[in-house]
XYZ file of C-alpha atoms in Angstrom:
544
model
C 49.047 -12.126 14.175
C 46.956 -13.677 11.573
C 48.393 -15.158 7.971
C 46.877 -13.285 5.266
C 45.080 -16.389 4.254
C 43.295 -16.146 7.857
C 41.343 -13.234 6.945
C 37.997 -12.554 4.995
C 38.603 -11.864 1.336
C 37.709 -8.330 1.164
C 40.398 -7.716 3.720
C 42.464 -9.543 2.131
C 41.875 -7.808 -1.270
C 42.671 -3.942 0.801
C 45.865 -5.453 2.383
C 46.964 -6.547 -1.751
C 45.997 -3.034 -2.679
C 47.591 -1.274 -0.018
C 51.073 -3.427 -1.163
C 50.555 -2.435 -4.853
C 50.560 1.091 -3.939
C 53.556 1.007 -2.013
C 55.570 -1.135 -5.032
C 54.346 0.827 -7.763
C 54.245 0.837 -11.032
C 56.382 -2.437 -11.006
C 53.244 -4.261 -9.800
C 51.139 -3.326 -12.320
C 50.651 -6.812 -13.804
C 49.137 -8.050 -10.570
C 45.967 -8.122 -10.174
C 44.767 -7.104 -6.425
C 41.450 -9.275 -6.881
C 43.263 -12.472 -8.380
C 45.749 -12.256 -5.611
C 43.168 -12.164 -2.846
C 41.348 -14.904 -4.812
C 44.744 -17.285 -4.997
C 45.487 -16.408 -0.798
C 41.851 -16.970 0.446
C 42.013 -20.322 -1.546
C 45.397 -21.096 0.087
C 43.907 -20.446 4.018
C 47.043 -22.581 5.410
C 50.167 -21.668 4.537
C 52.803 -24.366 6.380
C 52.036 -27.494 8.137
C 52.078 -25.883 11.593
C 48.959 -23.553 10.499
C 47.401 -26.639 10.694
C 48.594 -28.579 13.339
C 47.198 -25.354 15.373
C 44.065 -24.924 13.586
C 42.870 -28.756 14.190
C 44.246 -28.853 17.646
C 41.756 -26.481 18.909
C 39.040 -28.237 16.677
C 40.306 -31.181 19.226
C 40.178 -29.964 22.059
C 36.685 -28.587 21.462
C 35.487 -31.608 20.455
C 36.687 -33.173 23.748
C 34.978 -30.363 26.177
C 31.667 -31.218 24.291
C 32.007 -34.636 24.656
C 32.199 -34.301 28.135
C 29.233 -32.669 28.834
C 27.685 -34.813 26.376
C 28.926 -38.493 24.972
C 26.298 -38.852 21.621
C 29.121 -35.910 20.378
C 31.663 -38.265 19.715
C 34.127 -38.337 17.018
C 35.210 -40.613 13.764
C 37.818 -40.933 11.244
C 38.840 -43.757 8.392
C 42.157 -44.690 8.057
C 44.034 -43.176 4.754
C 46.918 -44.141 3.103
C 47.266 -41.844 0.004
C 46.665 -38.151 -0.027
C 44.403 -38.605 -2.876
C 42.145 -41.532 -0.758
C 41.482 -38.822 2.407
C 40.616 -36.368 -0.133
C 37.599 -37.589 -1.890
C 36.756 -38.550 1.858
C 36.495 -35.616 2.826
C 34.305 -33.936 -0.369
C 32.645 -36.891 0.253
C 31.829 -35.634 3.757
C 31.013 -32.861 2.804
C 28.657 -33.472 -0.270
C 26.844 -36.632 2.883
C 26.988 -34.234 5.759
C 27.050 -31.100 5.159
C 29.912 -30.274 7.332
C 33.039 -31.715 8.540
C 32.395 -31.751 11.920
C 33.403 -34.039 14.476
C 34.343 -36.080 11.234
C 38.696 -36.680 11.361
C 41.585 -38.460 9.453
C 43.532 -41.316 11.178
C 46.976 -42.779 9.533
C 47.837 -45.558 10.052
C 51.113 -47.320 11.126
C 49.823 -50.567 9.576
C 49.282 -49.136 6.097
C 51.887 -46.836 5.873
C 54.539 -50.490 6.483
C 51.846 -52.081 4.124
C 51.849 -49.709 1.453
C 54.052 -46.754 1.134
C 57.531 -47.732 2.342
C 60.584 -48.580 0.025
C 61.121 -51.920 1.076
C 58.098 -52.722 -0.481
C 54.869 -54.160 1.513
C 56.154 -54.978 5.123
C 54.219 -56.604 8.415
C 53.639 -53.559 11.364
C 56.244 -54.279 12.982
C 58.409 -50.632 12.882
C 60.069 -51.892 9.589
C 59.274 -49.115 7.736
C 61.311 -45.820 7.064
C 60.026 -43.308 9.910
C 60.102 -40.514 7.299
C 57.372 -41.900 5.435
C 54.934 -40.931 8.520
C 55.819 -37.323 8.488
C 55.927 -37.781 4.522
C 52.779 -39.031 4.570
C 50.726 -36.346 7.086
C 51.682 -34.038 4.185
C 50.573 -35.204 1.218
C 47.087 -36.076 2.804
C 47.423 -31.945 3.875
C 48.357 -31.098 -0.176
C 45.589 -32.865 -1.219
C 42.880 -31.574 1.266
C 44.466 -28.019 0.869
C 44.116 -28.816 -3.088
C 40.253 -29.366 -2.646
C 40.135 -26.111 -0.518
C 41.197 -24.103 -3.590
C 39.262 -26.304 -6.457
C 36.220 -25.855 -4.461
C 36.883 -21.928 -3.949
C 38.199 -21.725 -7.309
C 34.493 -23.212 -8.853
C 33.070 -20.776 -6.180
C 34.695 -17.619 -7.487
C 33.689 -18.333 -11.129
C 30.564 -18.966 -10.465
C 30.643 -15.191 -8.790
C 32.458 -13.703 -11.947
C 29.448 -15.188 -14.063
C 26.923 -13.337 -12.084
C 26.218 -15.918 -9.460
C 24.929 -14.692 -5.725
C 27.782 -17.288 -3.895
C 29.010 -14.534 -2.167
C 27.978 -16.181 0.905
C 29.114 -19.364 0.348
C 32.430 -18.407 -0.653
C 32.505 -16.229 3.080
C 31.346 -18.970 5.165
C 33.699 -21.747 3.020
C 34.091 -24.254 5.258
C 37.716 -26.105 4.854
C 38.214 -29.555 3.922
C 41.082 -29.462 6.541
C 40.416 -31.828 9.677
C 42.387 -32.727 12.941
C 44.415 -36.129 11.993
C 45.403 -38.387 14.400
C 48.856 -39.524 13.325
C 50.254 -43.445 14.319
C 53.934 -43.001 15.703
C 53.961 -47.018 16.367
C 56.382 -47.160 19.613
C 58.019 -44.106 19.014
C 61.370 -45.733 16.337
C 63.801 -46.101 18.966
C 64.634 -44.412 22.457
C 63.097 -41.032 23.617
C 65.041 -38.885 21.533
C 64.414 -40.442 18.361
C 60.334 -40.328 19.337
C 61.106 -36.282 19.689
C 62.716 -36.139 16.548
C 59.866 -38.233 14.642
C 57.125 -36.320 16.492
C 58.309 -33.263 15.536
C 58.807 -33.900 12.213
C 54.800 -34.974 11.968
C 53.415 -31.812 13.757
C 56.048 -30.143 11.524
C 53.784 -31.624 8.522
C 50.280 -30.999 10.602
C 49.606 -33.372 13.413
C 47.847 -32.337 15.403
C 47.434 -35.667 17.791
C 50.137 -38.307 18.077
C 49.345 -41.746 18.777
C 52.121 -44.191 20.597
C 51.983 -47.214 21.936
C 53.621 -48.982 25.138
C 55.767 -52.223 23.188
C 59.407 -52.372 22.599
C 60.060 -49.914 19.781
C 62.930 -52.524 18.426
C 60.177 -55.485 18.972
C 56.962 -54.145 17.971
C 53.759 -56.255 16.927
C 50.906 -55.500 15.169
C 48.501 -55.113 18.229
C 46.033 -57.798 16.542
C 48.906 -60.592 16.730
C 50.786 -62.191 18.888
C 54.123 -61.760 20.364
C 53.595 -58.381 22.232
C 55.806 -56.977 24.536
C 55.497 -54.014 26.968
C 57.945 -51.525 28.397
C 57.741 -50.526 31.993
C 55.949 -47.292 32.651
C 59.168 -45.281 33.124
C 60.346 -45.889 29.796
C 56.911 -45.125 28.558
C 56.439 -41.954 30.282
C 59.762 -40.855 28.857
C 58.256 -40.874 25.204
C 54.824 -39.122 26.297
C 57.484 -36.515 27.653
C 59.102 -36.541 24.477
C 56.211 -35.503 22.458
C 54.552 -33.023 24.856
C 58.008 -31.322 24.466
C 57.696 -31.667 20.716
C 54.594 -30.020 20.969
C 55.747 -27.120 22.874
C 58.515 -25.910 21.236
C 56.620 -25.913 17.564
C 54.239 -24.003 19.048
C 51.339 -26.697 19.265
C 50.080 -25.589 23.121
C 47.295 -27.969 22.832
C 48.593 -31.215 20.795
C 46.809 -34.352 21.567
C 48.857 -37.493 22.923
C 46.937 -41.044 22.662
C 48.613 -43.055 24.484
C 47.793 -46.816 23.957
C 48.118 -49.615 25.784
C 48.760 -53.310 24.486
C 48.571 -55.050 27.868
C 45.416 -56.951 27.051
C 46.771 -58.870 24.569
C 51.025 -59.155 25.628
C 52.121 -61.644 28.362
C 55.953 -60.414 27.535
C 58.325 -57.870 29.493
C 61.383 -57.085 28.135
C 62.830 -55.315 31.190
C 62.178 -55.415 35.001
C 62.353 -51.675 36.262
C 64.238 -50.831 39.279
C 61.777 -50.108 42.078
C 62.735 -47.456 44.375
C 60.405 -47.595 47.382
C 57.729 -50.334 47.932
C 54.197 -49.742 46.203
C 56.291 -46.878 43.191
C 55.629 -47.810 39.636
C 57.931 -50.113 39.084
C 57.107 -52.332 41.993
C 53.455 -52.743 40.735
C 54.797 -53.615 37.313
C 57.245 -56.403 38.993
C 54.458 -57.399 40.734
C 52.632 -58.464 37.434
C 55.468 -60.816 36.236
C 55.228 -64.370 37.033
C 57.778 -65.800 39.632
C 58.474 -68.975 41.500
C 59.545 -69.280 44.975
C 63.017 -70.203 45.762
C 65.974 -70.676 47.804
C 69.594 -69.177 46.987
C 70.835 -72.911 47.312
C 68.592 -74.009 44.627
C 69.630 -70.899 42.416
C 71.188 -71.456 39.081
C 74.617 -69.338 38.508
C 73.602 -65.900 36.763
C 69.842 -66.295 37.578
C 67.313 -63.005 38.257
C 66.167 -62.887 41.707
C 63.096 -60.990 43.188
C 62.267 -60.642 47.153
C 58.996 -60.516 47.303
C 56.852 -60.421 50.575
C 59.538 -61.330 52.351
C 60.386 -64.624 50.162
C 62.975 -64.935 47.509
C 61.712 -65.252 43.830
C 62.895 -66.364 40.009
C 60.745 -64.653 37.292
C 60.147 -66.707 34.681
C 62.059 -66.305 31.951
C 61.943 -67.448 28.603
C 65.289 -68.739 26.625
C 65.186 -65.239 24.326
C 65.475 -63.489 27.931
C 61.936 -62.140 28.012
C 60.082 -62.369 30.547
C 56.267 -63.592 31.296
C 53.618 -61.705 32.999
C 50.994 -63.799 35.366
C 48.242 -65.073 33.324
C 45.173 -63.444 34.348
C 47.244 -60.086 35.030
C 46.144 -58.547 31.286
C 43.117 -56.622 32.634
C 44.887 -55.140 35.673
C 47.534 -53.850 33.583
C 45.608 -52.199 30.835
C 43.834 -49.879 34.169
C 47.022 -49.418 35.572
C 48.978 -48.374 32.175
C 46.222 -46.025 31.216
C 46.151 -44.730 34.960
C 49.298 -43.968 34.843
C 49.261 -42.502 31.234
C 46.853 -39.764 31.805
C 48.646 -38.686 35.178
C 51.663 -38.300 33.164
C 50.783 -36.169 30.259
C 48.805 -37.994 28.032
C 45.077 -36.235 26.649
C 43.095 -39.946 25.478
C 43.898 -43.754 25.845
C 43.963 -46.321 23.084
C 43.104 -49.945 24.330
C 44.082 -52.612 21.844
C 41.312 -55.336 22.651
C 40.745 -58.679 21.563
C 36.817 -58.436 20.375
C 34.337 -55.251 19.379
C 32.540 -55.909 22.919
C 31.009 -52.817 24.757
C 30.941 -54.361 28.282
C 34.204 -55.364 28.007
C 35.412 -52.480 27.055
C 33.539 -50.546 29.532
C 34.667 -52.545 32.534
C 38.134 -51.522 31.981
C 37.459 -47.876 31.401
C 34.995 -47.695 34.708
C 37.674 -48.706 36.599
C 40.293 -46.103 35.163
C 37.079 -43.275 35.312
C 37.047 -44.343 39.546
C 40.917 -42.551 39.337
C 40.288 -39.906 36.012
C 36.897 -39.510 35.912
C 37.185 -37.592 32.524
C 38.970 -40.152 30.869
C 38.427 -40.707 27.051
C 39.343 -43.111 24.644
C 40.258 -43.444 21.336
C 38.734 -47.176 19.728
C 40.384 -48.981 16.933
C 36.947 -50.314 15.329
C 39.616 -52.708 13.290
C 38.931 -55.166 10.260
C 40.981 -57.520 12.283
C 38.214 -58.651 13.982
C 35.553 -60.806 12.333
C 32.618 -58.238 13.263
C 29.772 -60.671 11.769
C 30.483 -63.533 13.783
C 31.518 -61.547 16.937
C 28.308 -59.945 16.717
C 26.374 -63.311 15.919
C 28.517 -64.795 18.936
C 27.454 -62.382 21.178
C 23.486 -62.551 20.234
C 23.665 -66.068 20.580
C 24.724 -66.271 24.286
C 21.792 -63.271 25.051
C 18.859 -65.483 23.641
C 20.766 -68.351 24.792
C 20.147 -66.214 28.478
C 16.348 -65.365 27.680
C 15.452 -68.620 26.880
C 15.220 -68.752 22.730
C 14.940 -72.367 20.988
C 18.292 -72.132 19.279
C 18.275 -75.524 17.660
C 17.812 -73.825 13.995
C 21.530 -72.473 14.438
C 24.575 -74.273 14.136
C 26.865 -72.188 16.575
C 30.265 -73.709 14.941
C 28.631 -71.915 11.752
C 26.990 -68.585 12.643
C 28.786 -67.159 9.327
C 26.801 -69.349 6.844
C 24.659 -67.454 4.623
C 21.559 -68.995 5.583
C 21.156 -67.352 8.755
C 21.617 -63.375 7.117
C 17.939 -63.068 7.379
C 17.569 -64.457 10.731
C 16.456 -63.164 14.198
C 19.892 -63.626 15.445
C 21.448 -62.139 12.590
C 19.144 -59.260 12.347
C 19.942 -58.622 15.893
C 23.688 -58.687 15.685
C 23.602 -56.073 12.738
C 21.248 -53.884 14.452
C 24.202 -54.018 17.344
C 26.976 -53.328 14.866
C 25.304 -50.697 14.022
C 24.986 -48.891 17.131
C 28.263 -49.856 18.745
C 29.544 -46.236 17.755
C 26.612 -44.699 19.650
C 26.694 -47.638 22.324
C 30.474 -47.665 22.888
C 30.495 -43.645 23.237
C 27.749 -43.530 26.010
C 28.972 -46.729 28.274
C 32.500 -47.533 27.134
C 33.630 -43.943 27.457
C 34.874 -43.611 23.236
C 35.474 -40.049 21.962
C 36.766 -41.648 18.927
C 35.854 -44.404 16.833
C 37.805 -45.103 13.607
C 38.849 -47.584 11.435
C 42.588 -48.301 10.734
C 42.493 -50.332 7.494
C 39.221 -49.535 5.632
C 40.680 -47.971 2.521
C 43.124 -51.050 2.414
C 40.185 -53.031 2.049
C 37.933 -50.851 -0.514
C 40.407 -50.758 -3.089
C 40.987 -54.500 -2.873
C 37.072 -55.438 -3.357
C 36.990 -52.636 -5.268
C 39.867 -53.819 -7.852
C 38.451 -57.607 -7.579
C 35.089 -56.560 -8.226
C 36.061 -54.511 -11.451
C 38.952 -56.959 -12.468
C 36.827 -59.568 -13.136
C 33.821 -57.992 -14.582
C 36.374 -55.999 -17.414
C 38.752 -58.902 -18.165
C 35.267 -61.133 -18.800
C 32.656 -60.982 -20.761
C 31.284 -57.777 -19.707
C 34.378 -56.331 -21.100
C 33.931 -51.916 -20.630
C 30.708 -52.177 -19.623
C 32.376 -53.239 -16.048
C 33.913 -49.889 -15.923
C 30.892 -48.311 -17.474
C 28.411 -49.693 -15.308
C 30.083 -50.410 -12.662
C 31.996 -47.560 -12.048
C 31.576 -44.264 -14.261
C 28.013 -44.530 -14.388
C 27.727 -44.723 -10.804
C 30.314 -41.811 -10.666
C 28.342 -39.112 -12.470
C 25.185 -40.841 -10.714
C 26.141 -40.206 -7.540
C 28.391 -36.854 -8.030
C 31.220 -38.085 -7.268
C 33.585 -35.027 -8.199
C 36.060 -37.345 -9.627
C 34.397 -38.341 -12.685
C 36.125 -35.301 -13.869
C 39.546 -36.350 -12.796
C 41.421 -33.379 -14.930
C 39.561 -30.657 -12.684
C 40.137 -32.827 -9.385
C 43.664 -32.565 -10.534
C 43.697 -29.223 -10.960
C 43.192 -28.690 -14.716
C 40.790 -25.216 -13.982
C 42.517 -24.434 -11.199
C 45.663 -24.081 -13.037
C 43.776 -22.376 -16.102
C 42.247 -19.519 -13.930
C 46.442 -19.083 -12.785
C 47.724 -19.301 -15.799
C 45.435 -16.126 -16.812
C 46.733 -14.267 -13.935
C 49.819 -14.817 -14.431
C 50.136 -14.415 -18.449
C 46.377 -12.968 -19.560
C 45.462 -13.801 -23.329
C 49.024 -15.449 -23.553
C 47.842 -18.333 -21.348
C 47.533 -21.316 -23.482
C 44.718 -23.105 -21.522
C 43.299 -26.804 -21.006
C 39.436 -26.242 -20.737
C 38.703 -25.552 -24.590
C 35.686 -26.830 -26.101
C 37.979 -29.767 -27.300
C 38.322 -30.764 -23.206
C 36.240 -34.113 -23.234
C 35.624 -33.371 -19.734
C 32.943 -31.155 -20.815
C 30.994 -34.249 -21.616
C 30.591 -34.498 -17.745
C 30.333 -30.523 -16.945
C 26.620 -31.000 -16.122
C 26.296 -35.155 -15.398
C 28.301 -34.641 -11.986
C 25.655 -31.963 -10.704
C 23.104 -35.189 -11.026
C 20.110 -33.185 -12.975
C 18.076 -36.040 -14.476
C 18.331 -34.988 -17.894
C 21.777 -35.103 -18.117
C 22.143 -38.461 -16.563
C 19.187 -39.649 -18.900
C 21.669 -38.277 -21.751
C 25.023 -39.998 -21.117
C 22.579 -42.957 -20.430
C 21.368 -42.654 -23.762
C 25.062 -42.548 -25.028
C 26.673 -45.014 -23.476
């Protein structure tokens, strides 16, 4: 059965009518047209509506980027309700429609910035209810555009406007968000608990990853360490059965593997029969041959092929992995992932390198030949002078001079209008594109970009203002460029919700309502500049 917000307007409107009859009189004071208005800007009513609604957008997505890989997806990393909203109107305004175009939070920023502890590492610090906590407020604030956007819409319509259409074929600012669960805070039940409380506030996809919950590393450091496949299979368990019982038949699990970059166990799994799981795990950690005489009292013994072993093991009881192993693990983990439940892989790399990353994913495609994976495009790595680095070993290869570059100083400024440089840009650009057709990426996103715009953002502005520009930094710099480029949030007390709550307050009290958008509103100084018409902008030019 479909919420009322689910249906068309005008069906909506009947369905209000049909309940005003049946009340009566008592009802009077309700308006059937404002109450269809207020439900068709209000399409999704709990956090499950949506966890639904953009798993099937998911899922879709997938099946078409199947059959054909330049249909992959993106997101940016968010870490404010507020920040994914004006991402989204801003995708909108760019590209006409949200498609293919998602959310990602991440683990990283939420430790960063939102927990009560105050800025923290990613290392699982944070409080776990700040995830969940989190997945809502961006769905307030994208559910908040929704009804500003419909709200403009509808009184634009009472004014005589022919929107009509637009307001039928609204498209929703609500996307699929792919939700960072870090390594699931604790043992299987407490990754139930947690995932259920973020499809509870509409994820949609979960995203976990295969370290020790209790020793978890930011996947762009050091000191990683893995858990055998058992354990991890219990958490992808844990989540699918999340899923089920809210309801979500067709959640997404991205399951990611750290294995490239961790050369630490912290258990060794009990193998069963030769060749299970476990044994090929055990068969990845480093050993030395040795006799039971030469034994030390309480050491760790392994028979291997035959022959009696010692993992090595350091003095905080971890243990190491062979070096060399790293790339046979990653297969093997993300192997193993999608026979046991999960929908896309995350590989945690060391560089932005599309043969690298493609030689790992051919060789889990020659066991799931549909598999898909979800790439961290992170600002952890140094994308100028990976990209520089990699040009310079391919005209190294074709023969180039290269005696005009200093290779321990491919960043210098000199070279940004180079061959070399021009080449590594034009590769950064189309690693996306590349990456989806030979590395096998659905989705590309970036974890920490928002992180990063608001610092340059706040340096740029900071030192421009408290200068000798003074509030011609802001002016210039910032509002100008607002109403220049239509950004909706020049008029921050309608983003807010200043008309939207005027419009409500008439519904609910008529000519009682005691109203924000008077001619004294200075907002109306922008009511035309954020539409861009060139007179206007020539105007507040003029003014400021």
């Amino acid at each position: 059965m479909k919420y009322l917000g689910q249906r068309s307007y005008s069906s909506v409107l009947e369905t209000v009518k049909s309940l005003k009859e049946k009340y009566g009189s008592a009802w009077n004071a309700i308006t059937s047209e404002s109450a269809a208005r207020m439900i068709a800007q209000n399409r999704f009513k709990t956090g499950l509506d949506i966890a639904r609604y953009t798993a099937e957008i998911m899922r879709k997505d997938m099946a078409e980027y199947d059959a054909d890989t330049s249909k992959y997806t993106q997101s940016l990393g968010c870490w404010h309700g507020f920040v994914a909203q004006q991402k989204m109107i801003a995708v909108k305004k760019h590209h006409k429609t949200t498609s293919k175009k998602y959310l990602y939070l991440s683990g990283w920023m939420v430790a960063a910035l939102r927990s009560e502890f105050g800025p923290l590492p990613d290392q699982s610090m944070h409080e776990k209810t700040a995830v969940p906590a989190l997945i809502k407020e961006i769905y307030d604030f994208l559910r908040q555009a929704d009804a500003i956007e419909l709200n403009d819409l509808f009184r634009r319509l009472e004014s005589g406007e022919d929107v009509q259409s637009q307001i039928d074929n609204f498209e929703t600012h609500i996307v699929p968000i792919i939700a960072d669960i870090d390594a699931g805070f604790g043992n299987e039940e407490a990754t139930y608990l947690l995932s259920k409380k973020m499809i509870q506030a509409g994820a949609c996809a979960i995203q976990i990853e295969n370290q020790v919950s209790d020793a978890k590393q930011c996947g762009h450091q050091d000191g990683k360490v893995t858990v055998p496949h058992e354990d991890f299979i219990a958490k992808l368990n844990a989540i699918r059965y999340a899923f089920l019982e809210l309801g979500v038949n067709d959640g997404i699990i991205v399951a990611r593997t750290d294995s490239e970059g961790a050369g630490l166990t912290q258990k060794l799994p009990v193998s069963k029969k030769p060749g299970d799981l476990a044994s090929q795990y055990l068969a990845f950690v480093e050993a030395e041959e040795i006799s039971v005489e030469d034994a030390s009292e309480d050491d760790v013994l392994l028979k291997r092929k035959g022959k009696l072993v010692r993992p090595v093991r350091l003095t905080n009881g971890l243990y190491k992995f062979k070096e060399g192993s790293n790339i046979d693990r990653v297969v093997l983990d993300c192997i193993t992932s999608l026979q046991n439940g999960a929908d896309l892989l995350w590989i945690e790399t060391a560089t932005p390198h599309v043969g690298q990353i493609s030689h790992m994913v051919n060789r889990v495609k020659e066991v799931v030949p549909n598999a898909k994976l979800v790439y961290n495009n992170s600002p952890s790595f140094n994308w100028t002078l990976n990209f520089r680095n990699q040009v310079y070993e391919e005209m190294i290869s074709e023969g180039e001079n290269m005696t005009a570059y200093d290779r321990n100083n491919l960043m210098d400024a000199q070279y940004d209008d180079s061959e070399l440089c021009y080449r590594a840009d034009v590769k950064i650009r189309t690693f996306q594109s590349d990456g989806a057709r030979d590395a096998g990426i659905f989705h590309h996103l970036i974890t920490l970009p928002t992180y990063h715009t608001t610092a340059l953002h706040m340096n740029d502005l900071t030192k421009g203002y408290f200068g000798k520009e003074g509030m011609l930094a802001y002016v210039k710099g910032v509002q100008r460029q607002e109403i220049r480029k239509g950004v909706s949030c020049v008029k921050h007390q309608r983003m807010a919700g200043s008309n939207l709550g005027d419009d409500h307050k008439t519904f609910f009290a008529g000519d009682n309502a005691l109203k924000a958008g008077g001619v004294k509103n200075t907002s109306n100084q922008f009511e035309q500049g954020v539409q861009g018409p060139q007179s206007v902008i020539k105007k507040i030019s003029v003014a400021v």
